[in-house]
Coordinates of C-alpha atoms in Angstrom, one line a residue:
M568 CA -10.7 9.6 16.6
N569 CA -11.9 13.2 16.6
H570 CA -11.0 15.1 13.5
T571 CA -9.4 18.0 15.5
V572 CA -7.2 15.6 17.4
L573 CA -6.0 14.0 14.1
Q574 CA -5.3 17.4 12.7
S575 CA -3.2 18.3 15.7
L576 CA -1.3 15.0 15.5
L577 CA -0.4 15.5 11.9
A578 CA 0.7 19.1 12.5
A579 CA 2.7 18.0 15.5
L580 CA 4.4 15.3 13.4
I581 CA 6.0 18.0 11.2
V582 CA 6.5 20.8 13.8
L583 CA 8.0 18.7 16.6
P584 CA 11.2 17.7 14.9
L585 CA 11.5 21.3 13.5
L586 CA 11.3 22.7 17.0
G587 CA 13.6 20.0 18.3
S588 CA 16.2 20.9 15.7
A589 CA 16.2 24.5 16.8
A590 CA 16.3 23.4 20.5
A591 CA 19.3 21.2 19.8
L592 CA 21.4 24.3 19.1
L593 CA 20.6 25.8 22.5
P594 CA 22.7 25.1 25.6
A595 CA 21.4 22.1 27.6
P596 CA 19.8 23.0 30.9
P597 CA 22.2 22.3 33.8
G598 CA 20.1 19.5 35.2
L599 CA 19.9 17.6 31.9
R600 CA 23.6 17.6 30.9
G601 CA 24.4 14.1 32.2
R602 CA 28.0 13.3 31.7
G603 CA 28.4 16.4 29.4
P604 CA 26.8 18.6 26.8
D605 CA 27.5 16.0 24.0
Q606 CA 25.5 13.3 25.8
A607 CA 22.7 15.8 26.6
V608 CA 22.2 16.8 22.9
L609 CA 22.3 13.1 21.7
R610 CA 19.8 12.2 24.4
H611 CA 17.7 15.2 23.2
G612 CA 17.7 13.7 19.7
V613 CA 16.5 10.3 21.0
T614 CA 13.8 12.0 23.0
V615 CA 12.4 14.2 20.2
T616 CA 12.5 11.4 17.6
G617 CA 10.9 9.1 20.1
A618 CA 8.1 11.6 20.7
V619 CA 7.6 12.0 16.9
L620 CA 7.4 8.2 16.5
A621 CA 4.8 8.1 19.3
V622 CA 2.8 10.8 17.5
A623 CA 3.0 8.8 14.2
I624 CA 1.8 5.7 15.9
A625 CA -1.1 7.6 17.5
L626 CA -2.0 9.0 14.1
A627 CA -1.9 5.5 12.6
V628 CA -4.2 4.2 15.4
G629 CA -6.6 7.1 15.1
F630 CA -6.7 6.9 11.3
D631 CA -10.1 5.6 10.0
H632 CA -9.0 2.3 8.5
D633 CA -12.5 1.8 7.0
R634 CA -11.9 4.9 4.7
P635 CA -8.2 4.7 3.7
A636 CA -9.0 6.4 0.3
A637 CA -10.4 9.5 2.1
M638 CA -7.9 12.3 2.9
Q639 CA -8.0 12.6 6.7
A640 CA -6.6 14.9 9.3
Q641 CA -6.8 17.8 6.8
T642 CA -5.6 21.3 7.6
D643 CA -6.2 23.9 4.9
I644 CA -5.1 27.5 5.6
S645 CA -4.4 30.2 3.1
W646 CA -0.7 31.1 3.1
I647 CA 0.0 33.2 0.0
P648 CA -3.4 34.3 -1.4
A649 CA -2.0 36.1 -4.4
L650 CA -0.7 32.8 -5.7
D651 CA -3.4 30.6 -4.1
I652 CA -0.7 28.7 -2.2
R653 CA -2.2 27.1 0.9
I654 CA -0.8 25.2 3.9
H655 CA -2.8 22.1 3.1
L656 CA -1.9 18.9 5.1
G657 CA -3.6 15.5 5.0
V658 CA -3.0 11.8 5.2
D659 CA -4.5 8.8 3.4
G660 CA -3.6 5.2 2.8
V661 CA -0.7 6.0 0.5
S662 CA 1.1 8.5 2.8
L663 CA 0.4 7.0 6.2
P664 CA 2.8 4.0 5.9
L665 CA 5.6 6.3 4.7
L666 CA 5.0 8.7 7.6
V667 CA 5.3 5.9 10.1
L668 CA 8.4 4.4 8.3
T669 CA 10.1 7.8 8.4
A670 CA 9.4 8.3 12.1
L671 CA 10.6 4.8 12.9
L672 CA 13.8 4.9 11.0
T673 CA 14.8 8.4 12.3
F674 CA 14.2 7.2 15.9
L675 CA 16.3 4.1 15.3
C676 CA 19.0 6.2 13.8
A677 CA 19.0 8.6 16.7
L678 CA 19.1 5.7 19.2
Y679 CA 22.0 4.1 17.3
G680 CA 23.8 7.5 17.0
Y681 CA 23.5 8.0 20.8
F682 CA 25.7 5.0 21.5
N683 CA 27.7 5.2 18.2
M684 CA 28.1 8.8 17.2
P685 CA 30.1 9.0 13.9
A686 CA 33.4 10.8 14.1
G687 CA 33.1 14.4 13.1
P688 CA 32.1 17.9 14.3
S689 CA 29.9 18.7 17.3
P690 CA 27.0 16.3 18.1
K691 CA 24.9 19.4 18.5
A692 CA 25.0 20.1 14.7
F693 CA 24.5 16.4 14.0
V694 CA 21.3 16.2 16.0
A695 CA 19.9 19.5 14.7
L696 CA 20.5 18.3 11.1
L697 CA 19.0 14.9 11.7
L698 CA 15.8 16.5 13.1
L699 CA 15.6 19.0 10.3
L700 CA 15.9 16.1 7.8
E701 CA 13.1 14.3 9.6
S702 CA 10.8 17.3 9.5
G703 CA 11.4 17.9 5.8
T704 CA 10.8 14.3 4.9
L705 CA 7.6 14.0 7.0
A706 CA 6.3 17.3 5.4
T707 CA 7.0 15.9 1.9
F708 CA 4.6 13.0 2.6
A709 CA 2.0 15.1 4.4
V710 CA 1.6 18.3 2.3
L711 CA -1.1 18.6 -0.4
D712 CA 0.0 21.8 -2.1
L713 CA 2.4 21.6 -5.0
M714 CA 4.6 24.5 -3.9
L715 CA 4.7 23.2 -0.3
F716 CA 5.7 19.8 -1.7
F717 CA 8.6 21.4 -3.5
L718 CA 9.7 23.3 -0.5
A719 CA 9.6 20.2 1.7
F720 CA 11.3 18.2 -1.0
E721 CA 14.1 20.7 -1.0
T722 CA 14.4 21.0 2.7
V723 CA 16.0 17.6 3.1
L724 CA 18.9 18.4 0.7
I725 CA 20.9 20.7 3.0
P726 CA 20.9 18.4 6.1
M727 CA 21.8 15.3 4.1
Y728 CA 24.5 17.2 2.3
F729 CA 26.1 18.2 5.6
L730 CA 25.6 14.8 7.1
I731 CA 27.6 13.3 4.3
N732 CA 30.2 16.1 4.0
R733 CA 31.0 16.5 7.7
W734 CA 30.4 13.0 9.2
G735 CA 31.1 10.8 6.2
G736 CA 34.1 8.7 5.3
A737 CA 36.6 8.7 2.5
G738 CA 35.5 10.7 -0.5
R739 CA 32.7 12.5 1.4
E740 CA 33.2 15.9 -0.1
R741 CA 32.9 14.7 -3.7
A742 CA 30.0 12.4 -2.8
A743 CA 28.1 15.3 -1.0
W744 CA 28.6 17.6 -4.0
R745 CA 27.4 15.1 -6.5
F746 CA 24.4 14.4 -4.3
I747 CA 23.3 18.0 -4.0
L748 CA 24.1 18.9 -7.6
Y749 CA 22.2 16.0 -9.1
T750 CA 19.2 16.5 -6.9
L751 CA 19.2 20.3 -7.3
L752 CA 19.3 20.0 -11.1
G753 CA 16.4 17.5 -11.0
S754 CA 14.5 19.9 -8.6
V755 CA 14.8 22.8 -10.9
I756 CA 13.3 20.8 -13.8
M757 CA 10.6 19.5 -11.5
L758 CA 9.7 23.1 -10.3
L759 CA 9.1 24.2 -13.9
G760 CA 6.6 21.3 -14.3
L761 CA 4.9 22.1 -11.0
L762 CA 4.5 25.7 -11.9
L763 CA 3.1 24.8 -15.3
V764 CA 0.5 22.5 -13.7
G765 CA -0.5 25.1 -11.1
L766 CA -0.8 27.9 -13.6
K767 CA -2.7 25.9 -16.2
G768 CA -4.8 24.0 -13.8
G769 CA -5.8 27.2 -11.9
T770 CA -4.7 25.8 -8.5
F771 CA -1.7 24.3 -6.7
D772 CA -3.9 22.1 -4.5
M773 CA -3.1 18.5 -5.2
V774 CA -6.5 17.1 -4.1
A775 CA -8.4 19.5 -6.4
L776 CA -6.0 18.7 -9.3
A777 CA -6.3 15.0 -8.8
S778 CA -10.1 15.3 -8.8
D779 CA -9.9 17.1 -12.1
N780 CA -7.8 14.2 -13.4
G781 CA -6.1 16.5 -16.0
A782 CA -9.4 17.9 -17.4
K783 CA -8.1 21.5 -17.3
L784 CA -4.7 20.5 -18.8
S785 CA -4.2 20.1 -22.5
H786 CA -2.5 17.0 -23.9
T787 CA 0.6 18.9 -24.6
T788 CA 0.7 20.5 -21.1
Q789 CA 0.3 17.1 -19.6
L790 CA 3.2 15.7 -21.6
I791 CA 5.5 18.5 -20.6
A792 CA 4.4 18.4 -17.0
A793 CA 4.8 14.6 -16.7
L794 CA 8.2 14.7 -18.3
S795 CA 9.6 17.6 -16.2
I796 CA 8.1 16.5 -12.9
G797 CA 9.0 12.9 -13.7
V798 CA 12.6 13.6 -14.4
G799 CA 13.0 15.6 -11.2
L800 CA 11.4 12.8 -9.2
A801 CA 13.4 10.1 -11.1
V802 CA 16.7 11.6 -10.0
K803 CA 15.7 11.2 -6.3
A804 CA 14.2 7.7 -6.9
P805 CA 16.9 7.1 -8.4
M806 CA 16.1 5.7 -11.9
W807 CA 18.8 4.4 -14.2
P808 CA 20.7 6.3 -15.7
L809 CA 20.1 9.2 -13.3
H810 CA 21.4 7.1 -10.4
S811 CA 25.2 7.7 -10.5
W812 CA 25.2 10.0 -7.4
L813 CA 23.8 7.3 -5.2
P814 CA 26.7 4.8 -4.8
D815 CA 29.2 7.5 -3.9
A816 CA 26.7 9.1 -1.4
H817 CA 26.0 5.8 0.3
T818 CA 29.6 4.7 0.4
A819 CA 30.8 8.0 2.0
A820 CA 27.8 8.6 4.3
P821 CA 27.9 7.7 8.0
T822 CA 25.7 4.7 8.9
V823 CA 22.7 6.7 9.9
G824 CA 23.0 8.8 6.8
S825 CA 23.0 5.7 4.6
V826 CA 20.0 4.3 6.5
L827 CA 17.9 7.4 6.0
L828 CA 19.0 8.0 2.5
A829 CA 18.0 4.5 1.4
G830 CA 15.1 4.0 3.8
V831 CA 13.3 7.3 3.4
L832 CA 14.8 9.8 0.9
L833 CA 14.6 7.5 -2.1
K834 CA 10.9 7.0 -1.4
M835 CA 10.2 10.7 -1.9
G836 CA 10.7 10.4 -5.7
T837 CA 8.4 7.4 -6.2
Y838 CA 5.8 8.8 -3.8
G839 CA 5.7 12.0 -6.0
L840 CA 5.1 9.9 -9.1
V841 CA 2.1 8.2 -7.5
R842 CA 0.7 11.3 -5.7
I843 CA 1.3 13.9 -8.5
V844 CA 2.0 12.5 -11.9
L845 CA -0.5 9.6 -12.2
P846 CA -3.7 11.5 -11.1
I847 CA -2.9 15.0 -12.2
A848 CA -1.4 14.3 -15.7
P849 CA -2.8 10.9 -16.6
E850 CA -2.3 11.4 -20.4
G851 CA 1.3 12.3 -19.9
A852 CA 1.8 9.4 -17.5
H853 CA 0.3 7.1 -20.1
A854 CA 2.5 8.4 -22.9
F855 CA 5.7 8.0 -20.9
A856 CA 4.8 4.8 -19.1
P857 CA 6.6 2.4 -21.6
Y858 CA 9.8 4.5 -21.3
L859 CA 9.6 4.5 -17.5
A860 CA 9.1 0.7 -17.6
A861 CA 12.1 0.3 -20.0
F862 CA 14.4 2.3 -17.8
A863 CA 13.1 0.4 -14.7
A864 CA 13.9 -2.9 -16.3
V865 CA 17.3 -1.9 -17.4
G866 CA 18.0 -0.5 -13.9
I867 CA 17.0 -3.9 -12.4
I868 CA 19.5 -5.7 -14.6
Y869 CA 22.2 -3.0 -14.4
G870 CA 22.0 -2.9 -10.6
S871 CA 22.2 -6.6 -10.2
L872 CA 25.2 -7.0 -12.7
A873 CA 27.0 -4.1 -10.9
C874 CA 26.5 -6.0 -7.6
L875 CA 27.8 -9.2 -9.1
A876 CA 30.9 -7.4 -10.3
L877 CA 31.5 -5.9 -6.9
A878 CA 30.9 -9.3 -5.1
R879 CA 33.5 -11.3 -7.0
T880 CA 36.8 -12.1 -5.5
G881 CA 39.6 -9.7 -6.2
A882 CA 37.2 -6.8 -7.3
K883 CA 37.9 -4.8 -4.1
G884 CA 34.2 -4.3 -3.9
D885 CA 32.8 -2.3 -1.0
L886 CA 29.8 -3.7 0.9
K887 CA 28.1 -0.3 1.3
R888 CA 28.6 0.4 -2.4
L889 CA 27.1 -3.0 -3.3
I890 CA 24.0 -2.3 -1.1
A891 CA 23.7 1.1 -2.9
Y892 CA 23.7 -0.6 -6.3
S893 CA 21.2 -3.1 -5.0
S894 CA 18.9 -0.2 -4.3
V895 CA 19.0 0.8 -7.9
G896 CA 17.7 -2.6 -8.8
H897 CA 15.1 -2.7 -6.0
M898 CA 13.8 0.7 -6.9
G899 CA 13.6 -0.5 -10.5
F900 CA 10.8 -2.8 -9.3
V901 CA 9.0 0.2 -7.7
L902 CA 9.2 2.2 -10.9
L903 CA 8.1 -0.8 -13.0
G904 CA 5.0 -1.2 -10.8
I905 CA 4.2 2.5 -11.2
A906 CA 4.7 2.3 -15.0
T907 CA 2.0 -0.4 -15.4
L908 CA -0.6 2.2 -14.4
T909 CA -2.7 -0.6 -12.8
P910 CA -3.8 -0.9 -9.2
T911 CA -1.9 -4.2 -8.9
G912 CA 1.4 -2.6 -10.1
V913 CA 1.0 0.6 -8.1
N914 CA 0.1 -1.3 -4.9
G915 CA 3.2 -3.5 -5.5
A916 CA 5.3 -0.4 -5.9
L917 CA 4.1 1.1 -2.6
F918 CA 4.6 -2.2 -0.8
A919 CA 8.1 -2.5 -2.3
N920 CA 8.8 1.0 -1.1
I921 CA 8.1 0.1 2.5
A922 CA 9.9 -3.3 2.3
H923 CA 13.0 -1.7 0.8
G924 CA 13.1 0.9 3.6
L925 CA 13.0 -1.8 6.2
I926 CA 15.4 -4.3 4.6
T927 CA 17.9 -1.9 3.1
G928 CA 17.9 0.2 6.3
L929 CA 18.8 -3.0 8.2
L930 CA 21.5 -3.9 5.6
F931 CA 23.2 -0.5 6.1
F932 CA 23.0 -0.8 9.9
L933 CA 24.8 -4.2 9.6
A934 CA 27.4 -2.8 7.1
G935 CA 28.1 0.0 9.6
A936 CA 28.5 -2.6 12.4
L937 CA 31.0 -4.6 10.3
K938 CA 33.0 -1.4 9.6
D939 CA 33.0 -0.6 13.4
R940 CA 34.4 -4.0 14.2
C941 CA 36.7 -4.7 11.3
G942 CA 37.7 -1.2 10.2
T943 CA 36.6 -1.8 6.6
T944 CA 33.7 -2.8 4.4
D945 CA 36.0 -4.1 1.6
L946 CA 34.6 -7.5 0.7
D947 CA 38.1 -8.9 -0.1
Q948 CA 39.2 -8.1 3.4
L949 CA 36.0 -9.3 5.0
S950 CA 36.3 -12.8 3.3
G951 CA 38.9 -15.5 3.2
T952 CA 41.6 -16.2 5.8
G953 CA 41.7 -13.3 8.3
G954 CA 38.2 -12.2 7.2
A955 CA 35.0 -11.7 9.2
A956 CA 33.8 -15.4 9.2
L957 CA 30.7 -14.2 11.1
Y958 CA 29.0 -17.5 11.6
G959 CA 31.8 -18.7 13.8
R960 CA 33.1 -15.4 15.3
A961 CA 29.9 -13.4 15.8
P962 CA 27.0 -15.8 15.1
R963 CA 24.2 -13.5 16.0
L964 CA 25.6 -10.8 13.7
G965 CA 26.2 -13.4 11.0
G966 CA 22.6 -14.6 11.3
L967 CA 21.3 -11.1 10.9
V968 CA 23.4 -10.5 7.8
A969 CA 22.0 -13.7 6.3
F970 CA 18.4 -12.8 7.2
A971 CA 18.7 -9.3 5.7
A972 CA 20.2 -10.8 2.5
V973 CA 17.5 -13.4 2.0
A974 CA 14.9 -10.7 2.8
S975 CA 16.4 -8.5 0.1
L976 CA 16.5 -11.2 -2.5
G977 CA 12.7 -11.6 -2.1
L978 CA 12.3 -14.8 -0.2
P979 CA 8.6 -15.7 0.1
G980 CA 7.4 -15.1 3.7
L981 CA 9.4 -11.9 4.1
A982 CA 8.4 -8.4 3.1
G983 CA 10.7 -8.1 0.1
F984 CA 8.7 -10.8 -1.8
W985 CA 5.3 -9.1 -2.2
G986 CA 6.2 -5.8 -3.7
E987 CA 8.3 -7.3 -6.5
M988 CA 5.8 -10.0 -7.2
L989 CA 2.9 -7.6 -7.5
A990 CA 5.0 -5.2 -9.7
M991 CA 5.6 -8.1 -12.1
F992 CA 2.0 -9.2 -12.0
G993 CA 1.1 -5.6 -13.0
A994 CA 3.5 -5.8 -15.9
F995 CA 1.8 -9.1 -17.0
E996 CA -1.4 -7.2 -17.6
P997 CA -0.7 -3.5 -17.9
A998 CA -3.3 -0.7 -18.3
D999 CA -5.3 -0.4 -21.4
G1000 CA -3.5 1.2 -24.3
L1001 CA 0.0 0.0 -23.2
S1002 CA 1.8 -2.6 -25.3
R1003 CA 1.4 -6.0 -23.5
P1004 CA 4.3 -7.6 -25.4
A1005 CA 6.6 -4.8 -24.3
F1006 CA 5.6 -5.1 -20.7
L1007 CA 5.9 -8.9 -20.9
T1008 CA 9.5 -8.3 -21.9
F1009 CA 10.0 -5.9 -19.0
M1010 CA 8.5 -8.5 -16.7
A1011 CA 10.9 -11.2 -18.0
L1012 CA 13.9 -8.9 -17.4
A1013 CA 12.6 -8.2 -13.9
G1014 CA 12.3 -11.9 -13.3
L1015 CA 15.9 -12.4 -14.5
G1016 CA 16.9 -9.6 -12.1
T1017 CA 15.5 -11.5 -9.2
L1018 CA 17.8 -14.4 -10.1
L1019 CA 20.8 -12.2 -10.3
T1020 CA 19.9 -10.5 -7.0
A1021 CA 19.8 -13.9 -5.3
A1022 CA 23.2 -14.8 -6.9
Y1023 CA 25.1 -11.7 -5.6
L1024 CA 23.5 -11.7 -2.2
L1025 CA 24.3 -15.3 -1.6
V1026 CA 27.9 -14.7 -2.7
V1027 CA 28.1 -11.8 -0.2
V1028 CA 26.7 -14.1 2.6
R1029 CA 29.2 -16.8 1.7
R1030 CA 32.2 -14.5 1.7
V1031 CA 31.3 -12.5 4.8
C1032 CA 29.7 -15.0 7.0
M1033 CA 31.5 -18.3 6.2
G1034 CA 35.2 -19.0 6.5
E1035 CA 37.8 -20.6 8.7
H1036 CA 37.4 -19.9 12.4
P1037 CA 40.5 -20.7 14.5
E1038 CA 39.6 -21.4 18.1
A1039 CA 42.4 -19.1 19.2
E1040 CA 41.8 -15.4 18.8
M1041 CA 43.6 -12.4 20.2
G1042 CA 43.6 -8.7 20.3
G1043 CA 45.1 -6.9 17.4
T1044 CA 44.2 -5.1 14.3
L1045 CA 42.4 -6.7 11.4
T1046 CA 43.8 -6.0 8.0
G1047 CA 42.4 -2.6 6.9
A1048 CA 41.5 -1.5 10.4
P1049 CA 42.5 1.9 11.5
A1050 CA 46.1 2.0 12.6
G1051 CA 46.7 1.9 16.3
V1052 CA 43.2 0.7 17.2
P1053 CA 43.4 -2.4 19.4
A1054 CA 40.8 -4.9 18.3
G1055 CA 40.2 -6.3 21.7
G1056 CA 40.1 -3.1 23.6
A1057 CA 36.5 -2.0 23.4
T1058 CA 33.7 -2.8 25.8
D1059 CA 30.3 -4.1 25.0
G1060 CA 28.9 -0.6 24.5
A1061 CA 25.4 -1.2 25.5
A1062 CA 25.8 0.8 28.7
D1063 CA 28.3 3.3 27.4
G1064 CA 27.7 6.9 26.6
P1065 CA 28.2 8.5 23.2
G1066 CA 31.7 8.5 21.9
E1067 CA 32.8 5.7 24.2
T1068 CA 31.7 2.6 22.2
A1069 CA 33.7 0.5 19.8
G1070 CA 31.7 2.0 16.9
A1071 CA 33.0 5.5 17.6
T1072 CA 36.7 4.3 17.5
G1073 CA 36.6 1.4 15.0
A1074 CA 37.6 -1.1 17.8
T1075 CA 36.2 -4.6 17.5
G1076 CA 35.1 -5.3 21.0
A1077 CA 36.3 -7.7 23.7
A1078 CA 36.6 -11.4 23.0
G1079 CA 33.5 -13.1 24.2
A1080 CA 31.3 -10.0 24.4
A1081 CA 27.7 -10.7 23.7
G1082 CA 28.4 -14.2 22.6
G1083 CA 31.8 -13.7 21.1
T1084 CA 34.3 -16.5 20.9
G1085 CA 37.2 -17.4 23.1
G1086 CA 40.2 -15.2 23.9
A1087 CA 43.8 -15.6 23.1
G1088 CA 45.8 -18.1 25.0
A1089 CA 43.0 -20.6 25.4
A1090 CA 44.3 -23.8 26.8
G1091 CA 45.0 -26.4 24.1
A1092 CA 44.1 -24.0 21.3
P1093 CA 45.4 -25.4 18.0
A1094 CA 48.1 -23.6 16.1
G1095 CA 46.8 -21.3 13.3
P1096 CA 46.4 -17.8 12.3
L1097 CA 45.4 -15.6 15.2
R1098 CA 42.6 -13.1 14.5
P1099 CA 41.1 -10.3 16.5
A1100 CA 37.9 -11.3 18.4
L1101 CA 34.7 -9.8 17.2
A1102 CA 32.0 -8.5 19.5
D1103 CA 28.6 -10.0 18.6
V1104 CA 25.4 -7.9 18.6
R1105 CA 25.5 -5.3 21.3
G1106 CA 22.6 -4.2 23.4
Y1107 CA 21.9 -0.9 21.6
E1108 CA 22.3 -2.6 18.2
F1109 CA 19.7 -5.2 19.3
A1110 CA 17.3 -2.4 20.2
A1111 CA 17.8 -0.5 16.9
W1112 CA 17.6 -3.6 14.6
T1113 CA 14.8 -5.7 16.2
P1114 CA 11.9 -3.5 15.0
L1115 CA 13.2 -3.8 11.4
V1116 CA 13.5 -7.6 11.6
A1117 CA 10.0 -7.9 13.2
L1118 CA 8.3 -5.7 10.6
T1119 CA 10.1 -7.5 7.7
V1120 CA 8.6 -10.8 9.0
L1121 CA 5.2 -9.2 9.7
G1122 CA 5.1 -7.7 6.3
G1123 CA 5.9 -11.0 4.6
L1124 CA 3.3 -13.0 6.6
W1125 CA 0.5 -10.4 6.7
P1126 CA 0.8 -8.3 3.6
A1127 CA -2.9 -7.4 3.8
A1128 CA -2.1 -5.0 6.7
L1129 CA -0.4 -2.7 4.3
L1130 CA -2.3 -3.5 1.1
G1131 CA -5.6 -2.9 2.8
L1132 CA -4.4 0.7 3.4
T1133 CA -3.0 1.4 0.0
D1134 CA -5.4 -0.4 -2.4
P1135 CA -8.5 1.8 -1.9
A1136 CA -6.4 5.0 -2.1
V1137 CA -4.6 3.8 -5.2
Q1138 CA -7.9 2.9 -6.9
Q1139 CA -9.2 6.4 -6.2
L1140 CA -6.0 8.1 -7.4
L1141 CA -6.0 6.2 -10.7
A1142 CA -9.7 7.0 -11.1
G1143 CA -9.0 10.7 -10.7
G1144 CA -10.2 11.0 -7.2
H1145 CA -13.6 9.4 -7.7

């Protein structure tokens, strides 16, 4: 594709959601209001994010796949000449998959939010913040100037803070404050490192600095830069023990907030390590690699043990909190792959990034659907007598929960397998100068983590999906559901407008909807505890979740599609741009 066209597509990818965010705050034209201004602005969000996704796909199609290591679609304009800060945009095999993933997940969240708007203030602000978040995230993956990277990195904090604080659940204010305080503190430390690199290296241009491969930076400068930038990025990743903001943020956030936080925002930290630290401060990266690997291995074990503790009976564990802790473990594999400083490990890290975004995004969608139907994500209330028992009561939903769980535990043939395996392969033979016995130990701990991951996810599937299924069900309220919400009073929701679905009220849906089970009073129903009927997968949920399922299977069966993009770019980054 023509270079000018690619330039325009990449610029549009960042500018479109920014313009859409501003337009969302304006009154809707009279002819586009539909049933009301709320529906109009939610439809605007779907339209803009759909257009952004189309642009991202066009960019991916026009990308020269024969030269994935080359920086393509570059725009390089002087912005602040006195500081040599430039508006420099570009895309290569490392950033392209993350751009497409961001556009896809944001579109699916906007689509899901159209039918299932979280309770809170005006949808107008919700859509504007969602689009601003998308613009900042896409810019983070597309900019090639250190100062622009920092500005884009910070842009996402405010919209995510408000999404959690205004549309979240219990404990949202505390969770939002912890999120922004942790990430702001990390960002301040990171900014000092970026300024040091720019001033000592003579430029803030990431491509030029990567080509120099640290030649203009002394060993001490590289150590300080790698430490400060690395700490700031590790908070966002998040790396143990800098992860403690994450479980609260995920538990309190609305469904779409959790999906974007896990699926996209966590990737900004690990992307920065690969794009900035490894090629620009290679000596510093080499010095701190063993420590990064050690923290990663501990994070894998810690996240798995925390999930096992939450999954046990009587622990009052929350499903969303458990998925959040699982992210600590999964991102540990990403950090371990980066710490090996080998093409195998870094490619595994980038693959695991994408796989985690798809699978954990699906898990949070499913957790949100369970909360909509049952009024709770407490595992003790979702299991046992009176629990969800999804296989019998909502078999399609139960099947999706089981699929997402086995994908998350790294079942061969699904996308979650390849990234973790390649990260451990990289640890088996780390870069020259790194202690092989130490990395073999980290690899063994990561292997143990995969076993623990399988254990807690299978426990979750058993508790949520299995259980007694009386033939007689009736309308009512499940234990823990919002008081006064009739479980059988919601409609399917696939054709409903915003604010009218079961998800917006916590209702569970009519018996028999989308494959649900029989209603109360069925002739000849045996005596037993009567439970509210659960709606199975609704139409809009099917539309939002199918792409994630399909890509998880495709990534598992055809990993070369992604590795073919990342490997040449990784080889060049590790070789200092040569």
